[in-house]
Coordinates of C-alpha atoms in Angstrom, one line a residue:
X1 CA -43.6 37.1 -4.3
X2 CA -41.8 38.1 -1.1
X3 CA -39.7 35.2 0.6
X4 CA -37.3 35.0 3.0
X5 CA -34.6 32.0 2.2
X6 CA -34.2 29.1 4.8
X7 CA -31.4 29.0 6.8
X8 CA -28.4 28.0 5.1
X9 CA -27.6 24.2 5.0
X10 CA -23.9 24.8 5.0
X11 CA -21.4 27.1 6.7
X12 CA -21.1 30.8 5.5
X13 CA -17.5 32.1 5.0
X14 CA -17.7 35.0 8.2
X15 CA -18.3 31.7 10.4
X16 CA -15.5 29.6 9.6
X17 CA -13.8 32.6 10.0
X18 CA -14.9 33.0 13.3
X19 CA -14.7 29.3 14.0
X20 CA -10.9 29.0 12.8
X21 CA -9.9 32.5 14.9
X22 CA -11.9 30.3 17.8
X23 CA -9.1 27.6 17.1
X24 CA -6.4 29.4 17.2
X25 CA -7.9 30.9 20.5
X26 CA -7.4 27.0 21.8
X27 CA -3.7 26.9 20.2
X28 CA -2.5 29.8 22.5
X29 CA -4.3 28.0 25.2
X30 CA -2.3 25.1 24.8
X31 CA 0.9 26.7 25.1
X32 CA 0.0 28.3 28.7
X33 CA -1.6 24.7 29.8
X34 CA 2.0 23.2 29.4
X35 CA 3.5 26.4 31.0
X36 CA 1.9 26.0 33.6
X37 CA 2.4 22.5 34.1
X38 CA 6.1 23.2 34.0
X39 CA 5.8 25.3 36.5
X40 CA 3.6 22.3 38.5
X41 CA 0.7 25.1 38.8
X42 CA -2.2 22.7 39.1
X43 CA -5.0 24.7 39.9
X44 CA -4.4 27.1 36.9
X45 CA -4.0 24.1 34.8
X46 CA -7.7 22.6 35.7
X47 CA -8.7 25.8 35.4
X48 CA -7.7 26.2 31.6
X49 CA -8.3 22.7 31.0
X50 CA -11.8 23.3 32.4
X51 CA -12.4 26.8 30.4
X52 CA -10.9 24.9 27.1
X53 CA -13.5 21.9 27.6
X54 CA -16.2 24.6 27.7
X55 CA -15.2 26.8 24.5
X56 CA -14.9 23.2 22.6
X57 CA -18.5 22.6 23.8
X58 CA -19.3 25.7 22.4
X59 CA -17.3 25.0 19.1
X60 CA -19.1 21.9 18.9
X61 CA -22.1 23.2 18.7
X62 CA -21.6 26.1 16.1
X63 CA -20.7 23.7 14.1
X64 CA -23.2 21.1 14.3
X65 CA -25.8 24.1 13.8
X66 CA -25.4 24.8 10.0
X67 CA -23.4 21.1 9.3
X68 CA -25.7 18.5 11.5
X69 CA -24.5 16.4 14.2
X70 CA -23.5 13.7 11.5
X71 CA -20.5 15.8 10.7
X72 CA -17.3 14.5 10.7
X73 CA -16.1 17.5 12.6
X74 CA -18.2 17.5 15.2
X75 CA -16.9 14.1 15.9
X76 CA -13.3 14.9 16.1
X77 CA -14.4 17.9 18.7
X78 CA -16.1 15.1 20.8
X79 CA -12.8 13.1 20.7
X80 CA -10.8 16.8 21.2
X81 CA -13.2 17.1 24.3
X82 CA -12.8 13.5 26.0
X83 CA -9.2 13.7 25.8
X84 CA -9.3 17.2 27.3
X85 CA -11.0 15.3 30.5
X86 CA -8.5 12.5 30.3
X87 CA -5.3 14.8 30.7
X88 CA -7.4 16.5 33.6
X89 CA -4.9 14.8 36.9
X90 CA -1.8 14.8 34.5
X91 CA 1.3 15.4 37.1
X92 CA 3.4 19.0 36.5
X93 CA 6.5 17.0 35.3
X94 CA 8.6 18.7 32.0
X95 CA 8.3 15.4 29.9
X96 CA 4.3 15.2 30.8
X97 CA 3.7 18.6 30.0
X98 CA 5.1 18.6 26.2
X99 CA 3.5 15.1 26.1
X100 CA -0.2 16.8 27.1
X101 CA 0.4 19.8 24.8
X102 CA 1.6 17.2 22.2
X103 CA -1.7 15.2 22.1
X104 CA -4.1 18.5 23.0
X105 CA -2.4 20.1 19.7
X106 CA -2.7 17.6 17.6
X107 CA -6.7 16.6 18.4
X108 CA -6.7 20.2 17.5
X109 CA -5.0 20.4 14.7
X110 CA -6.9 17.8 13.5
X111 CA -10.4 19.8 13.6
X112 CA -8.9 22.7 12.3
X113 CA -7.9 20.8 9.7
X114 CA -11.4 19.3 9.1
X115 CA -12.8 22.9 9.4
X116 CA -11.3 23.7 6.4
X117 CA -11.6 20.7 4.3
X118 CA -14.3 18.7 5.4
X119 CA -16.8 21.8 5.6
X120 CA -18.9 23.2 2.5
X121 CA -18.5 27.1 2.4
X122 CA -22.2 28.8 1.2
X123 CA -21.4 32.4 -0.2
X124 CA -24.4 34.4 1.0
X125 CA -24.7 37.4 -1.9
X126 CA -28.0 40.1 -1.8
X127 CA -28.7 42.5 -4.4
X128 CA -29.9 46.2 -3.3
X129 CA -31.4 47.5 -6.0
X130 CA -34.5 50.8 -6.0
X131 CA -35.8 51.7 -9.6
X132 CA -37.2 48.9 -10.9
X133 CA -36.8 50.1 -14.2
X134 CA -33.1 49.8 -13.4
X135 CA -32.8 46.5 -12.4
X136 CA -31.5 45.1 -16.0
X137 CA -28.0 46.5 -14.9
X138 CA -27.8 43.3 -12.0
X139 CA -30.1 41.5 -13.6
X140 CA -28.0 38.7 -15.2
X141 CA -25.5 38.7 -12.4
X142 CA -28.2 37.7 -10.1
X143 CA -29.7 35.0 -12.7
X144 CA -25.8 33.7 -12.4
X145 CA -25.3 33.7 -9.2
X146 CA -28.7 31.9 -8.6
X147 CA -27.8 28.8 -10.5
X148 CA -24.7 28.7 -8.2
X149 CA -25.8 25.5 -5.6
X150 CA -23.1 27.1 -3.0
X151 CA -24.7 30.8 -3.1
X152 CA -27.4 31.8 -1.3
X153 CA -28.6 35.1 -3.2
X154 CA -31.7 37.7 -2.7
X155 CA -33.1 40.5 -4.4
X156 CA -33.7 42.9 -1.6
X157 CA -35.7 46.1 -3.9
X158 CA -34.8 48.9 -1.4
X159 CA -37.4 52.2 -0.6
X160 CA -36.1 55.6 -1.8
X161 CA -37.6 59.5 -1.1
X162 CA -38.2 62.0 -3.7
X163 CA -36.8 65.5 -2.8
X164 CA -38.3 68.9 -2.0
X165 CA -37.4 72.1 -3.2
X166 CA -35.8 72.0 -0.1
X167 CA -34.0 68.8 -0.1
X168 CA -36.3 67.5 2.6
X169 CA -37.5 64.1 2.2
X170 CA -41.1 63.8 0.2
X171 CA -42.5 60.9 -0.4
X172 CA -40.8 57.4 0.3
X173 CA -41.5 54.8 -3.0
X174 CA -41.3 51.1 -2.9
X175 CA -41.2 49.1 -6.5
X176 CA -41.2 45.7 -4.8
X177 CA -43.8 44.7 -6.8
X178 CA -42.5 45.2 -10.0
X179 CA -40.2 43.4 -11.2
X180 CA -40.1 40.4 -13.3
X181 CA -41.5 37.2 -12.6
X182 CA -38.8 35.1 -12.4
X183 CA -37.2 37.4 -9.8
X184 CA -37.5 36.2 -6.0
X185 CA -38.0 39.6 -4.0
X186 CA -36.7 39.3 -0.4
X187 CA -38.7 42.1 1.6
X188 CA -36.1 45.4 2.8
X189 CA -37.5 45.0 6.3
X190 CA -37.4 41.4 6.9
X191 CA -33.4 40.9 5.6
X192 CA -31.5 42.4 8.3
X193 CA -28.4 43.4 6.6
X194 CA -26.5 44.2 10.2
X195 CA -26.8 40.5 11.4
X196 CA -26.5 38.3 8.0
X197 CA -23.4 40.6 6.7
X198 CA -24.1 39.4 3.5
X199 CA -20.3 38.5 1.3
X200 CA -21.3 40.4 -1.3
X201 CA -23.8 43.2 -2.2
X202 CA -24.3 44.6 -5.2
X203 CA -26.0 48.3 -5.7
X204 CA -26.8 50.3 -9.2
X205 CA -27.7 53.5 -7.5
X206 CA -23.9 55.3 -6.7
X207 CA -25.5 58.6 -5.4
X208 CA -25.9 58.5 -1.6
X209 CA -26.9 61.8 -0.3
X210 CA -25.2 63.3 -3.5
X211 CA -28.3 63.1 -5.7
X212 CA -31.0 66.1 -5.9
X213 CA -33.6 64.3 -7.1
X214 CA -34.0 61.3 -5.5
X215 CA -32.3 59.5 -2.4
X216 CA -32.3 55.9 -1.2
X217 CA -32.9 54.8 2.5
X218 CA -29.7 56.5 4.6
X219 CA -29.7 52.7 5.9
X220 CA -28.0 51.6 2.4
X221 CA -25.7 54.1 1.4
X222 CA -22.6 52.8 0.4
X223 CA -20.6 54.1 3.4
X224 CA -23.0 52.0 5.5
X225 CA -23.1 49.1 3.6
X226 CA -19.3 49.0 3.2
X227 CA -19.5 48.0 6.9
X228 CA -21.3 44.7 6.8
X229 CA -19.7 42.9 3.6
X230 CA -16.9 41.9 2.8
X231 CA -17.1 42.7 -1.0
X232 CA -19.5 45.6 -2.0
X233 CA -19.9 45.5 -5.9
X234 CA -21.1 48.9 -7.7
X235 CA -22.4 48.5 -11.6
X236 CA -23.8 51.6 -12.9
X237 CA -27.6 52.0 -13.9
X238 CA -26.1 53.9 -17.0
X239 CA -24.3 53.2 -20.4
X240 CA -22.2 56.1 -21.0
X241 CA -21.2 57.2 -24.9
X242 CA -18.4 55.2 -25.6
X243 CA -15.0 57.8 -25.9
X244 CA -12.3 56.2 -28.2
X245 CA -8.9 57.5 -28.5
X246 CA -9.6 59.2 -31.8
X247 CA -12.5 60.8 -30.8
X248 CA -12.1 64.5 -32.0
X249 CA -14.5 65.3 -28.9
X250 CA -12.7 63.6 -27.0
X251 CA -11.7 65.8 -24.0
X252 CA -15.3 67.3 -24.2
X253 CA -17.3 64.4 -23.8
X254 CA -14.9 63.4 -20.8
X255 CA -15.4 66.7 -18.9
X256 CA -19.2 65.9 -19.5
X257 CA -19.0 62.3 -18.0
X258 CA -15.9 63.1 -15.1
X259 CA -18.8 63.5 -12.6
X260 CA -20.0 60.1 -12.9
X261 CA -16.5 58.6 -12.2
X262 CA -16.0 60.2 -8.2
X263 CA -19.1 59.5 -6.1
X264 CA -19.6 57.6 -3.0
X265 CA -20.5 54.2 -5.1
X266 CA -17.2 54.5 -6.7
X267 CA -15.1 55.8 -3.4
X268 CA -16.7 53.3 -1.2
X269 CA -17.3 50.2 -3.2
X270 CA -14.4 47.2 -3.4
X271 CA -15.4 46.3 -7.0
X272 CA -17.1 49.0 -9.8
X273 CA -17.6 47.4 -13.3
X274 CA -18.2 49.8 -16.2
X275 CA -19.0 49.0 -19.8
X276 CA -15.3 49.0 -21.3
X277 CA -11.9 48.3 -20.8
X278 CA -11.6 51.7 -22.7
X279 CA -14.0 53.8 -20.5
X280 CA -12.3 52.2 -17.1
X281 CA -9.1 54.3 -18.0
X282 CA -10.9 57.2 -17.9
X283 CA -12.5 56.5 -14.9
X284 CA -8.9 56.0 -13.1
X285 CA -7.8 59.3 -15.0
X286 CA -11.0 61.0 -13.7
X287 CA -11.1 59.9 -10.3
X288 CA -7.1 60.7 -9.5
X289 CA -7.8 64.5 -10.8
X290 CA -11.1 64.4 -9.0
X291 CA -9.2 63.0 -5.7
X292 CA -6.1 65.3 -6.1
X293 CA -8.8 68.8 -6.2
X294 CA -10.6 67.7 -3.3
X295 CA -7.2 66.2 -1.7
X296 CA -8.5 63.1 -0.9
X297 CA -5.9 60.3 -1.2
X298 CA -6.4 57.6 -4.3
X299 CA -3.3 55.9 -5.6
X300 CA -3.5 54.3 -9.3
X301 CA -2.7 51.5 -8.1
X302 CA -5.8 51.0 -5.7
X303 CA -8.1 52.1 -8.7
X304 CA -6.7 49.4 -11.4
X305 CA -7.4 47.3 -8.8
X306 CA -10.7 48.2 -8.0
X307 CA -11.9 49.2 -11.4
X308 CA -12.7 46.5 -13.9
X309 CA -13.8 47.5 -17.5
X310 CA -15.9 43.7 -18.3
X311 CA -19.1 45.2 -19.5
X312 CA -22.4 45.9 -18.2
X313 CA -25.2 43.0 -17.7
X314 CA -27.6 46.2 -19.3
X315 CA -26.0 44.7 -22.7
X316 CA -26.9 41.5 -22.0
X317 CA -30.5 42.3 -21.3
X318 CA -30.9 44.1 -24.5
X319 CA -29.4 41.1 -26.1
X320 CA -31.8 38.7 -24.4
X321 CA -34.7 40.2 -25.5
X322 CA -36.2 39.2 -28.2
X323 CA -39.7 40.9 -29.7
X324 CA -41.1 37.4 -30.4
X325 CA -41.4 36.5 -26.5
X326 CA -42.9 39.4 -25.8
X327 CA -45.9 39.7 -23.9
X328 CA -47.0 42.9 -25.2
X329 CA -50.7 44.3 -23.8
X330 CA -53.4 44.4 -25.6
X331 CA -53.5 48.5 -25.4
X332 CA -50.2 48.6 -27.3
X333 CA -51.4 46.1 -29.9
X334 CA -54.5 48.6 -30.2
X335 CA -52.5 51.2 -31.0
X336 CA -49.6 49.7 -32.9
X337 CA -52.1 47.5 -35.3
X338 CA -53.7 49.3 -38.8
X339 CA -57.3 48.3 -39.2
X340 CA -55.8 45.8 -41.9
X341 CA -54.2 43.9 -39.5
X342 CA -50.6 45.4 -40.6
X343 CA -48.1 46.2 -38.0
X344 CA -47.1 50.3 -38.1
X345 CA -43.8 51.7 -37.6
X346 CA -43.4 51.8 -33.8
X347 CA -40.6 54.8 -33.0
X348 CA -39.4 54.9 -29.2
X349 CA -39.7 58.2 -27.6
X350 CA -37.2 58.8 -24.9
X351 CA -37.0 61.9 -22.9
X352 CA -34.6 62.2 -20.1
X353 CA -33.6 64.4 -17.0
X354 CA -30.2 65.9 -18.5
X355 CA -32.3 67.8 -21.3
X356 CA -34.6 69.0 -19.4
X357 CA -31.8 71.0 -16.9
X358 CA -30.3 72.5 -20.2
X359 CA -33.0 73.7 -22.0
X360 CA -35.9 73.9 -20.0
X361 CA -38.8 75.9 -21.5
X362 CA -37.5 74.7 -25.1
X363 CA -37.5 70.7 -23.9
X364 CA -41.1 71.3 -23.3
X365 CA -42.0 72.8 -26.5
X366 CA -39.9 70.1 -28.1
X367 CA -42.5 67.6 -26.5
X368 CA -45.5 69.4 -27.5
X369 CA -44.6 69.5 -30.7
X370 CA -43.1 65.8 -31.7
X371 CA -46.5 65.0 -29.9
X372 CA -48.3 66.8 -32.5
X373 CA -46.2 65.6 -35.2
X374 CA -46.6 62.0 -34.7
X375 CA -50.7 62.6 -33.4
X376 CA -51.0 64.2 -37.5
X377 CA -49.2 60.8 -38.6
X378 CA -50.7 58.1 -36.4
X379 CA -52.5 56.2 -39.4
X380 CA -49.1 54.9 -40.4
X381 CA -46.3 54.9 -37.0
X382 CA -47.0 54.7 -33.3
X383 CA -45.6 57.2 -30.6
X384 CA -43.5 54.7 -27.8
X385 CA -43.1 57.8 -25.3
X386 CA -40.9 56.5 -22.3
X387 CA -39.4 59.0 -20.2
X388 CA -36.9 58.6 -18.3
X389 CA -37.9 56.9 -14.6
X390 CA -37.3 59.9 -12.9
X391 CA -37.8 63.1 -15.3
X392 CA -41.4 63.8 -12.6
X393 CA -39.2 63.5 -10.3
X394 CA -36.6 65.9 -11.5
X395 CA -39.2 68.7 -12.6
X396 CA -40.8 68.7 -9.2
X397 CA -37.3 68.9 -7.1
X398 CA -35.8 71.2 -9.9
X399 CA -37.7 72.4 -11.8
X400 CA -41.2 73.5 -10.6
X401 CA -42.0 75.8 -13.0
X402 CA -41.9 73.9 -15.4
X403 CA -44.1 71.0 -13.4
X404 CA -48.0 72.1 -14.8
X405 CA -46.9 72.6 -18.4
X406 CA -45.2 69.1 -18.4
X407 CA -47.9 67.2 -16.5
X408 CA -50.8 68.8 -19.1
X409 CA -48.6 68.1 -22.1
X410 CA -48.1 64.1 -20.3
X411 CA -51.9 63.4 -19.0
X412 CA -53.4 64.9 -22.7
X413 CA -51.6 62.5 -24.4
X414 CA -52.2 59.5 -22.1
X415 CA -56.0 60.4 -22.5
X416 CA -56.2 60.5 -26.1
X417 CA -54.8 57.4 -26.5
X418 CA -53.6 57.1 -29.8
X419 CA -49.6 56.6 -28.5
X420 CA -48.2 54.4 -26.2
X421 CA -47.1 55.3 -22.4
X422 CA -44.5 53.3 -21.2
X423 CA -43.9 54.1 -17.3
X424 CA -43.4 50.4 -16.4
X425 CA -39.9 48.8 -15.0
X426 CA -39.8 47.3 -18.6
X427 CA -36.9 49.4 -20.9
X428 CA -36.6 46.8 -22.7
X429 CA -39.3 45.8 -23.8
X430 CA -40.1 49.2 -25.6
X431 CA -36.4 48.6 -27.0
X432 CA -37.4 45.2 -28.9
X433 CA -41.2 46.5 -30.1
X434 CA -39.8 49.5 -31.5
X435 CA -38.5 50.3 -34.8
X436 CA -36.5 53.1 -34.6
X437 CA -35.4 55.7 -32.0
X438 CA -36.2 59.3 -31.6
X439 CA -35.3 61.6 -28.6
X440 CA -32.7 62.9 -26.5
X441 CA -29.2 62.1 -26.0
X442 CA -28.9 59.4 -23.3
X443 CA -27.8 55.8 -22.0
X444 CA -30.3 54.4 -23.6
X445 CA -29.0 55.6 -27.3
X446 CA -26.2 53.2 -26.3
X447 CA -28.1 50.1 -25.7
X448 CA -30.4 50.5 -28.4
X449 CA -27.4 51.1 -30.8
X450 CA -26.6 46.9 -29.8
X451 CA -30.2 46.3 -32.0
X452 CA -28.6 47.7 -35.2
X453 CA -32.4 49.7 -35.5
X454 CA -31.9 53.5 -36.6
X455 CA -31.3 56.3 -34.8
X456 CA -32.4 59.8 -34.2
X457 CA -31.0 62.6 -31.8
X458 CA -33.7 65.1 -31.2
X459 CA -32.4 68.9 -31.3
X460 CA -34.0 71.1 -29.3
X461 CA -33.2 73.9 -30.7
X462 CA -35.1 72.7 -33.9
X463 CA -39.1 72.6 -33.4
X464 CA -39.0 69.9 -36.5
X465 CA -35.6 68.7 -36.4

């Protein structure tokens, strides 16, 4: 599954960059060639004339590396190089100077002008994403840009370290090897970000060395990767509840998502797209507070610019995804089939990080007991339990305590095997098999809200409600 692209048959944008600043290096020279021949200085004059053929040379064959030596512009640099020879012995008189700087100027002018017409442009754009489970919120971005014939893109799935206690580094996990099919993974270590400088980059994970949990390679934090793009892109892993105008919890629910809306993805990054026109003001709202407390300078301006409120792909997955394409394993079939043949109710179980932190002892009773409930019911509904990618994760880093209970409570039910486990990359796949949704506040309430299917908010404080 791992690949590493060829070498790009046309010219990336940083190049003819480079090449066209190159040009305008051999403009200047121009001008002090007929200076000096003004001022009869000969020897400075073969000199530059000499140093000019040599840079053209070099020009030459820049370009005839990524456009073949059947390019038009590589012929006019040929021409640009013989008359650069010719004008070699040319006397120090005014009228012969303007002449010389006359005819060098407009060979040049002539490339130049082939650079930047005659010369395909590739965009070169990688994707850095870390969960695999998170990966719908780039997927159909990527699946765009890939039917693009002047974009060379790459999925580059990069490693990320679970946290100690401490906040040391624990294990480093790879998901390389898990995502879909259709995806062509580029290997972290082979794609060396420092010498492609990809045009754009697109991350999910905004966190840096913010997160308590988890952390991604220090190599891709956005600070770092700001350095070698020109356009780094930032689209949430999350859907957020949606906060209208009207709301009568209005101010509540934005003091509960404000933290999302000032972190390095969305100080660093050139582009972040979030889910609604609606929500985007109350990112700019958030951020200018945010950045005036910590006095750290934002104008509105910058943000309206920066912030665009089109929607995230993570809709577009759940909309793509149909149950009857499904391959579902045979274990869930086992499980989800009545001896008759008959389908049962499947509900989708989510349990997620933010519960846990707030209630603690409580969330894991919670779980024991809609275990139990749905165990006593099994003839006629199937458990989907999915929890969120990195609730291990967040037990082990915050809280241990808790780590034993919620580990017995996960393996017993995995052993028994009369509910479904669902720790794959695949959110939404348990989205279309399922039914209805049961669990804890979360993103994904959002997405499955776009399947019409009903919904359930668990209460903790309830054992059976």
């Amino acid at each position: 599954m791992n690949h590493m692209g060829k070498e790009a048959e046309n010219m990336r944008s940083a190049r003819k960059r480079e090449i066209l600043n190159f040009i305008e290096s051999l403009h200047l020279a121009h001008g002090e060639i007929r200076d000096a021949l003004q001022r009869d200085e000969q020897t400075s004059v073969q000199t530059m004339l000499a140093e000019c053929q040599e840079f053209a040379i070099e020009l030459g064959n820049a370009i005839e590396e990524t456009e073949g030596e059947n390019c038009v512009t590589v012929s006019y640099v040929e021409e640009y190089c013989e008359t650069l020879f010719r004008v070699f012995g040319e006397s120090g008189t005014d009228s012969s100077a303007n002449r010389v700087y006359k005819i060098l100027n407009k060979e040049l002018l002539r490339i130049e002008n082939s650079v930047k017409n005659d010369i395909s442009i590739r965009k070169e754009i990688v994707f850095f994403p870390y969960k695999a489970a998170m990966w719908d919120s780039l997927e159909s971005i990527y699946l765009a840009a890939k039917e693009d014939p002047d974009c060379d893109v790459y999925c580059v799935p990069i490693p990320y370290f679970e946290l100690n206690e401490d906040e040391s580094y624990g294990p480093m996990h790879y998901e390389g090897d898990l995502y879909p099919e259709n995806i062509e993974i580029t290997d972290w270590q082979a794609y060396q970000l420092e010498e492609r400088r990809p045009d754009v980059v697109f991350i999910h994970n905004p966190y840096d060395d913010w997160n308590l949990v988890s952390r991604v390679h220090p190599r891709y934090y956005t600070q770092n990767l700001k350095k070698y793009t020109d356009l780094l892109v930032y689209i949430p892993y999350f859907i957020l509840d949606e906060i209208t105008q009207d709301d009568p919890d209005r101010q509540e629910k934005i003091e509960k998502m404000r933290n999302y809306c000032f972190v390095p993805g969305t100080i660093y990054a050139d582009k972040i797209v979030v889910q609604s026109e609606n929500m985007r003001q109350i990112y700019i709202e958030q951020y200018l507070q945010i950045a005036k407390q910590s006095n750290t300078f934002a104008t509105r301006r910058d943000l309206e610019q920066r912030i665009l409120g089109i929607g995230s792909p993570k809709m577009d997955k759940v909309a793509n995804t149909q149950k009857k394409d499904l391959d579902i394993p045979e274990e869930w079939l086992r499980i989800i089939r009545k001896p008759n043949g008959d389908y049962k109710k499947v509900v989708f179980y989510n349990t997620c990080v933010k519960a846990m932190l707030c209630q603690e002892e409580k969330w894991i009773d919670k779980i024991e007991n809609v275990i139990k409930i749905f165990k006593d019911n099994q003839e006629e509904t199937a458990l989907l339990w999915r929890p969120h990618p990195l609730i291990e994760s967040a037990v082990k880093s915050l809280r241990s305590d808790l780590l034993e209970r919620y580990l017995g409570i996960r393996d017993r039910y995995i052993e028994e095997g009369w509910g479904i486990y669902d720790d794959t990359a695949d959110l939404n796949r348990a989205i279309a098999v399922s039914d209805a949704y049961y669990g804890d506040r979360s993103s994904v309430v959002q997405l499955y809200k776009q399947t019409g299917k009903p919904i359930m908010l668990q209460d903790v404080e309830k054992l059976y409600g």
